[in-house]
Short mmCIF file of C-alpha atoms in Angstrom, two decimals:
data_model
loop_
_atom_site.label_atom_id
_atom_site.label_comp_id
_atom_site.label_asym_id
_atom_site.label_seq_id
_atom_site.Cartn_x
_atom_site.Cartn_y
_atom_site.Cartn_z
CA MET A 1 -30.66 -16.87 64.50
CA ALA A 2 -31.96 -17.40 60.80
CA LYS A 3 -30.78 -19.54 58.20
CA VAL A 4 -30.67 -18.66 54.40
CA THR A 5 -30.20 -20.60 51.17
CA VAL A 6 -28.50 -19.03 48.37
CA VAL A 7 -29.05 -21.15 45.34
CA GLY A 8 -26.22 -20.51 42.77
CA ALA A 9 -22.83 -19.67 43.50
CA GLY A 10 -22.20 -18.05 40.36
CA ASN A 11 -21.09 -14.47 40.84
CA VAL A 12 -24.54 -12.88 42.25
CA GLY A 13 -25.35 -16.04 44.71
CA ALA A 14 -21.38 -15.32 45.85
CA THR A 15 -21.98 -11.66 46.78
CA CYS A 16 -25.19 -12.13 47.73
CA ALA A 17 -23.59 -14.93 50.62
CA ASP A 18 -20.68 -12.94 51.06
CA VAL A 19 -22.66 -9.87 52.21
CA LEU A 20 -25.18 -11.96 54.19
CA ALA A 21 -22.08 -13.33 56.53
CA TYR A 22 -20.36 -10.04 56.27
CA ARG A 23 -23.07 -7.66 57.64
CA GLU A 24 -24.32 -10.73 60.15
CA ILE A 25 -27.93 -10.94 58.51
CA ALA A 26 -27.97 -14.93 59.07
CA GLU A 27 -26.49 -17.29 61.39
CA GLU A 28 -26.18 -20.01 58.69
CA ILE A 29 -25.56 -19.22 54.98
CA VAL A 30 -25.84 -22.35 52.79
CA LEU A 31 -24.62 -21.94 49.44
CA ILE A 32 -25.50 -24.38 46.58
CA ASP A 33 -24.55 -25.67 43.24
CA ILE A 34 -24.99 -27.95 40.79
CA LYS A 35 -20.92 -27.52 39.73
CA GLU A 36 -19.36 -29.84 41.62
CA GLY A 37 -17.13 -28.06 44.56
CA VAL A 38 -17.98 -24.30 43.33
CA ALA A 39 -20.60 -23.96 45.85
CA GLU A 40 -18.19 -25.66 48.68
CA GLY A 41 -14.92 -23.57 47.54
CA LYS A 42 -16.91 -20.32 47.74
CA ALA A 43 -18.45 -21.08 50.93
CA LEU A 44 -14.96 -21.97 52.62
CA ASP A 45 -13.61 -18.97 51.39
CA ILE A 46 -16.39 -16.43 53.03
CA TRP A 47 -15.62 -18.17 56.37
CA GLN A 48 -11.82 -17.96 56.15
CA LYS A 49 -12.55 -14.05 55.58
CA ALA A 50 -14.51 -14.32 59.32
CA PRO A 51 -11.73 -13.73 61.39
CA ILE A 52 -10.24 -11.07 59.23
CA ASN A 53 -13.61 -8.82 58.82
CA GLN A 54 -14.72 -10.05 62.19
CA TYR A 55 -18.18 -11.99 62.00
CA ASP A 56 -19.37 -15.40 62.85
CA SER A 57 -21.75 -16.64 60.35
CA ARG A 58 -21.18 -19.62 59.27
CA THR A 59 -21.06 -20.48 55.23
CA VAL A 60 -21.70 -23.80 53.79
CA GLY A 61 -21.42 -24.80 50.53
CA SER A 62 -23.29 -27.80 48.67
CA THR A 63 -23.12 -29.46 45.22
CA ASN A 64 -26.36 -29.79 44.68
CA ASP A 65 -27.77 -31.61 48.06
CA TYR A 66 -30.63 -29.94 49.06
CA SER A 67 -30.99 -32.13 52.37
CA LYS A 68 -28.65 -29.09 53.51
CA THR A 69 -31.13 -26.36 53.12
CA ALA A 70 -33.67 -27.98 55.26
CA GLY A 71 -34.87 -25.19 57.70
CA SER A 72 -34.20 -22.35 55.78
CA ASP A 73 -35.89 -18.57 56.57
CA VAL A 74 -35.24 -17.07 53.66
CA VAL A 75 -33.72 -18.91 50.10
CA VAL A 76 -32.64 -16.61 47.50
CA ILE A 77 -32.71 -18.05 43.57
CA THR A 78 -30.01 -16.64 41.70
CA SER A 79 -29.99 -19.92 39.12
CA GLY A 80 -29.58 -20.07 35.33
CA LEU A 81 -27.81 -18.75 32.51
CA PRO A 82 -26.36 -15.44 32.20
CA ARG A 83 -27.05 -13.06 29.61
CA LYS A 84 -24.24 -13.08 26.71
CA PRO A 85 -23.70 -10.14 24.90
CA GLY A 86 -26.56 -9.86 22.01
CA MET A 87 -28.65 -12.25 23.56
CA THR A 88 -32.03 -10.65 24.78
CA ARG A 89 -33.65 -11.62 27.92
CA ASP A 90 -36.44 -13.50 26.23
CA ASP A 91 -34.08 -16.42 24.61
CA LEU A 92 -33.18 -17.18 28.46
CA ILE A 93 -36.59 -17.78 28.93
CA GLU A 94 -36.98 -21.67 28.63
CA THR A 95 -33.79 -22.83 30.16
CA ASN A 96 -33.90 -20.83 33.01
CA ALA A 97 -37.78 -21.43 33.78
CA GLY A 98 -36.52 -24.97 33.29
CA ILE A 99 -33.95 -24.37 35.75
CA VAL A 100 -35.91 -22.28 38.44
CA LYS A 101 -39.32 -24.25 38.06
CA SER A 102 -36.63 -27.45 39.33
CA VAL A 103 -34.93 -25.51 41.96
CA THR A 104 -38.45 -23.99 43.73
CA GLU A 105 -39.38 -27.64 43.87
CA ASN A 106 -36.16 -29.01 45.86
CA VAL A 107 -36.31 -26.10 47.72
CA ILE A 108 -39.55 -26.18 48.99
CA LYS A 109 -39.29 -29.89 49.37
CA HIS A 110 -36.96 -29.08 52.73
CA SER A 111 -38.13 -25.43 53.51
CA PRO A 112 -42.05 -25.13 53.09
CA ASP A 113 -42.16 -22.00 55.00
CA ALA A 114 -39.57 -20.36 53.35
CA ILE A 115 -39.97 -16.87 51.56
CA ILE A 116 -38.07 -17.05 47.76
CA ILE A 117 -36.84 -14.21 46.54
CA VAL A 118 -35.83 -14.51 42.76
CA VAL A 119 -32.81 -12.88 40.96
CA SER A 120 -32.41 -15.29 37.84
CA ASN A 121 -33.35 -13.33 34.79
CA PRO A 122 -35.88 -12.48 33.06
CA LEU A 123 -36.45 -11.30 36.21
CA ASP A 124 -40.36 -11.23 36.18
CA VAL A 125 -41.27 -14.41 34.42
CA MET A 126 -38.96 -16.24 36.60
CA THR A 127 -40.64 -15.01 39.88
CA TYR A 128 -44.01 -16.36 38.05
CA GLN A 129 -42.39 -19.58 37.52
CA ALA A 130 -41.01 -19.56 41.29
CA HIS A 131 -44.77 -18.66 42.51
CA ILE A 132 -46.41 -21.21 40.52
CA THR A 133 -44.28 -23.95 41.42
CA SER A 134 -44.23 -23.29 44.66
CA LYS A 135 -47.72 -22.82 45.20
CA LEU A 136 -46.78 -20.26 47.97
CA PRO A 137 -49.13 -17.21 48.86
CA ARG A 138 -47.89 -14.36 46.60
CA ALA A 139 -45.95 -12.14 49.58
CA LYS A 140 -43.71 -15.15 49.85
CA VAL A 141 -42.43 -15.08 46.40
CA ILE A 142 -40.86 -11.97 45.13
CA GLY A 143 -38.27 -10.84 42.44
CA MET A 144 -35.31 -8.71 43.04
CA ALA A 145 -35.17 -6.01 40.31
CA GLY A 146 -36.32 -2.94 41.64
CA ILE A 147 -33.80 -2.05 44.55
CA LEU A 148 -30.90 -2.82 41.77
CA ASP A 149 -32.37 -0.36 39.23
CA THR A 150 -32.96 2.29 41.95
CA ALA A 151 -29.54 1.75 42.88
CA ARG A 152 -28.06 2.61 39.51
CA TYR A 153 -30.61 5.01 39.21
CA ARG A 154 -29.00 6.85 42.59
CA ALA A 155 -25.64 6.48 41.92
CA PHE A 156 -25.91 8.21 38.33
CA ILE A 157 -27.88 11.32 40.42
CA ALA A 158 -25.31 11.66 42.86
CA GLU A 159 -22.54 11.45 40.00
CA GLU A 160 -24.53 13.91 38.38
CA LEU A 161 -25.23 16.27 41.66
CA ASN A 162 -21.33 15.47 42.92
CA ILE A 163 -23.21 14.35 46.17
CA SER A 164 -23.33 11.40 48.55
CA PRO A 165 -25.73 8.51 47.18
CA LYS A 166 -27.01 7.94 50.57
CA GLU A 167 -29.23 11.24 50.08
CA ILE A 168 -31.08 9.97 47.45
CA GLN A 169 -34.33 8.42 47.84
CA ALA A 170 -36.38 6.94 44.68
CA ILE A 171 -38.91 4.50 43.67
CA LEU A 172 -39.12 2.73 39.77
CA MET A 173 -42.04 0.64 39.01
CA GLY A 174 -42.76 -2.04 36.00
CA GLY A 175 -40.69 -4.32 34.60
CA HIS A 176 -37.41 -5.20 35.14
CA GLY A 177 -35.15 -4.06 32.06
CA ASP A 178 -35.93 -1.56 29.18
CA THR A 179 -39.86 -0.72 30.28
CA MET A 180 -38.84 -0.26 34.00
CA VAL A 181 -41.01 3.28 35.23
CA PRO A 182 -38.45 5.58 36.48
CA LEU A 183 -40.47 8.27 38.74
CA PRO A 184 -38.85 11.59 39.11
CA ARG A 185 -41.76 12.90 40.88
CA TYR A 186 -40.97 10.66 43.80
CA THR A 187 -37.03 11.22 43.84
CA THR A 188 -35.73 13.13 45.92
CA VAL A 189 -32.37 14.36 47.81
CA ALA A 190 -32.55 14.62 50.82
CA GLY A 191 -36.18 15.51 50.96
CA ILE A 192 -35.61 18.16 48.12
CA PRO A 193 -37.34 16.67 44.82
CA VAL A 194 -35.23 15.84 42.44
CA THR A 195 -36.67 18.45 39.22
CA GLU A 196 -35.69 20.97 40.92
CA LEU A 197 -31.72 19.99 41.29
CA ILE A 198 -31.35 18.50 37.85
CA ALA A 199 -32.83 19.73 34.20
CA LYS A 200 -34.80 17.48 32.76
CA ASP A 201 -32.93 16.98 29.81
CA THR A 202 -30.04 15.67 32.06
CA LEU A 203 -32.27 13.48 34.14
CA ASP A 204 -34.14 12.04 30.69
CA ALA A 205 -30.52 11.00 30.20
CA ILE A 206 -29.95 9.26 33.39
CA ILE A 207 -33.32 7.40 33.92
CA GLU A 208 -32.14 6.16 29.99
CA ARG A 209 -28.95 5.10 31.27
CA THR A 210 -30.93 3.38 33.92
CA LYS A 211 -32.93 1.48 32.02
CA PHE A 212 -30.23 -0.04 30.17
CA GLY A 213 -27.88 -0.46 33.08
CA GLY A 214 -27.70 -4.09 33.02
CA GLY A 215 -26.72 -4.08 29.11
CA GLU A 216 -23.85 -1.33 29.69
CA LEU A 217 -22.31 -3.55 31.97
CA VAL A 218 -22.65 -6.67 29.74
CA LYS A 219 -21.05 -4.42 26.94
CA LEU A 220 -18.18 -3.36 28.87
CA MET A 221 -17.24 -6.84 30.81
CA GLY A 222 -18.79 -9.88 28.18
CA THR A 223 -21.01 -11.03 31.46
CA SER A 224 -23.89 -9.46 33.76
CA ALA A 225 -23.18 -7.40 37.13
CA TRP A 226 -22.79 -8.77 40.54
CA TYR A 227 -21.77 -6.77 43.12
CA ALA A 228 -24.86 -4.34 43.08
CA PRO A 229 -27.52 -7.22 41.96
CA GLY A 230 -25.78 -9.70 45.20
CA SER A 231 -26.03 -6.80 47.34
CA ALA A 232 -29.49 -5.86 46.35
CA ALA A 233 -30.53 -9.36 47.10
CA ALA A 234 -28.93 -9.45 50.84
CA GLN A 235 -30.54 -6.31 51.54
CA MET A 236 -34.01 -7.91 50.97
CA VAL A 237 -32.92 -11.00 53.34
CA GLU A 238 -32.26 -8.20 55.61
CA ALA A 239 -35.09 -6.58 55.54
CA ILE A 240 -37.06 -9.77 55.83
CA LEU A 241 -34.93 -11.51 58.92
CA LYS A 242 -34.74 -8.41 60.84
CA ASN A 243 -38.41 -7.41 60.53
CA GLN A 244 -37.22 -4.00 59.54
CA ARG A 245 -41.02 -3.38 57.16
CA ARG A 246 -38.80 -0.98 54.87
CA VAL A 247 -39.90 0.78 51.65
CA PHE A 248 -38.84 -1.13 48.86
CA PRO A 249 -39.88 -1.68 45.07
CA VAL A 250 -40.22 -5.37 44.64
CA CYS A 251 -41.47 -7.58 41.94
CA ILE A 252 -44.96 -9.12 42.81
CA LYS A 253 -48.22 -10.60 41.77
CA LEU A 254 -50.66 -7.97 41.55
CA GLU A 255 -54.01 -8.97 42.09
CA GLY A 256 -56.09 -5.72 41.43
CA GLU A 257 -53.67 -3.11 42.42
CA TYR A 258 -52.98 -0.07 40.25
CA GLY A 259 -55.53 -2.11 37.71
CA ILE A 260 -53.76 -4.69 37.39
CA ASP A 261 -54.37 -8.44 37.56
CA ASP A 262 -52.41 -11.13 37.23
CA CYS A 263 -49.00 -9.58 36.11
CA TYR A 264 -45.76 -9.76 38.13
CA LEU A 265 -44.46 -6.22 37.91
CA GLY A 266 -42.26 -4.16 40.36
CA VAL A 267 -44.60 -1.65 42.65
CA PRO A 268 -43.42 -0.43 45.85
CA VAL A 269 -44.12 -2.49 48.99
CA ILE A 270 -43.61 -3.06 52.92
CA LEU A 271 -41.09 -5.88 53.18
CA GLY A 272 -40.98 -7.33 56.85
CA LYS A 273 -41.09 -10.64 58.52
CA ASN A 274 -44.10 -12.49 56.57
CA GLY A 275 -42.31 -10.98 53.23
CA VAL A 276 -44.10 -8.45 51.45
CA GLU A 277 -46.85 -6.98 54.29
CA LYS A 278 -48.34 -4.64 52.02
CA VAL A 279 -48.33 -3.47 48.43
CA ILE A 280 -48.28 0.58 48.43
CA GLU A 281 -50.78 1.85 45.45
CA LEU A 282 -49.13 5.43 44.35
CA ASP A 283 -51.08 7.98 42.50
CA LEU A 284 -49.82 7.82 39.33
CA ASN A 285 -50.72 10.35 36.50
CA ALA A 286 -51.72 10.05 33.37
CA GLU A 287 -48.09 9.66 31.62
CA GLU A 288 -46.87 7.42 34.58
CA LYS A 289 -49.68 5.34 33.98
CA GLU A 290 -49.33 5.07 30.73
CA LEU A 291 -45.52 3.78 31.42
CA LEU A 292 -46.71 1.18 33.39
CA GLU A 293 -49.08 0.14 30.95
CA VAL A 294 -46.71 -0.29 28.23
CA SER A 295 -44.26 -2.30 30.86
CA ARG A 296 -47.27 -4.43 31.95
CA GLY A 297 -47.78 -5.34 27.97
CA HIS A 298 -44.23 -6.65 27.90
CA VAL A 299 -44.10 -8.23 30.62
CA LYS A 300 -47.40 -10.04 30.11
CA GLU A 301 -46.12 -10.76 26.32
CA VAL A 302 -43.27 -12.76 28.12
CA MET A 303 -45.76 -14.26 30.48
CA SER A 304 -47.61 -16.15 27.63
CA VAL A 305 -44.18 -17.36 26.17
CA LEU A 306 -43.92 -19.65 29.46
CA ASP A 307 -47.35 -20.27 29.56
CA LYS A 308 -47.06 -21.48 26.11
CA LEU A 309 -44.11 -23.63 26.86
CA SER A 310 -45.54 -24.96 30.05
CA SER A 311 -48.35 -26.09 28.01
CA LYS A 312 -46.14 -27.92 25.53
#
């Protein structure tokens, strides 16, 4: 059975560890944090729930001792400062890039063959940071954003149609956040194109709400979401460890796909035991290509901020 490390025992990391344990996705789940006792406490709490929820996965916590993470098959990085109200994603870059860099170095030292899933924000650029720090192949360093974004999009569609969210399949592309590219043409309800069931202006409003989905929650709670992001990261871990070969939108470095090079963007992929088994290239129309280009430009801009910081 597998071993998974979740770095960062905040709300997202703890939720991810809880879902991994509850669904028995890994035999051992190591939760690690810099704050004294937090990872140990949450791991213990999750383990004490095992007799109630009937699972065998062991959760172990550690304050900054990466030797406990040795031999992890998958590592989920959630560390970093959460976005505060009024703070732009780009404000976070300098601080979080430093955190992600140091976490990645520690992780690789003890688990050189691990597949890394990045959840820290700004997502696309933190995936870039983890990838260049780890020096692993691009298929093994990926970002979690698309699953969360499509989940929000699908939840809003289910609400609009008053049906089960299980019936809705969707793909989004591009950067995580305001420049994401929803694809109504590839959105179906039990195989029926969503455009046949929802009027264009209603669907456009749902797409807008999805784009600012994270911001909506920050406004309501004064902090970032955690149930859906933590569960989305766990779903990626499951697809990898069980070699499910599921089709998910994930953030990966593009190397010529969609005519884009050297940029970290969300695209549909097949996710299995080697990480990204294949990048799926959709035949985008002119409007979709244009939106993807806008998203690429935005991510490249933020990547260049990181490049400048790194060269200092």
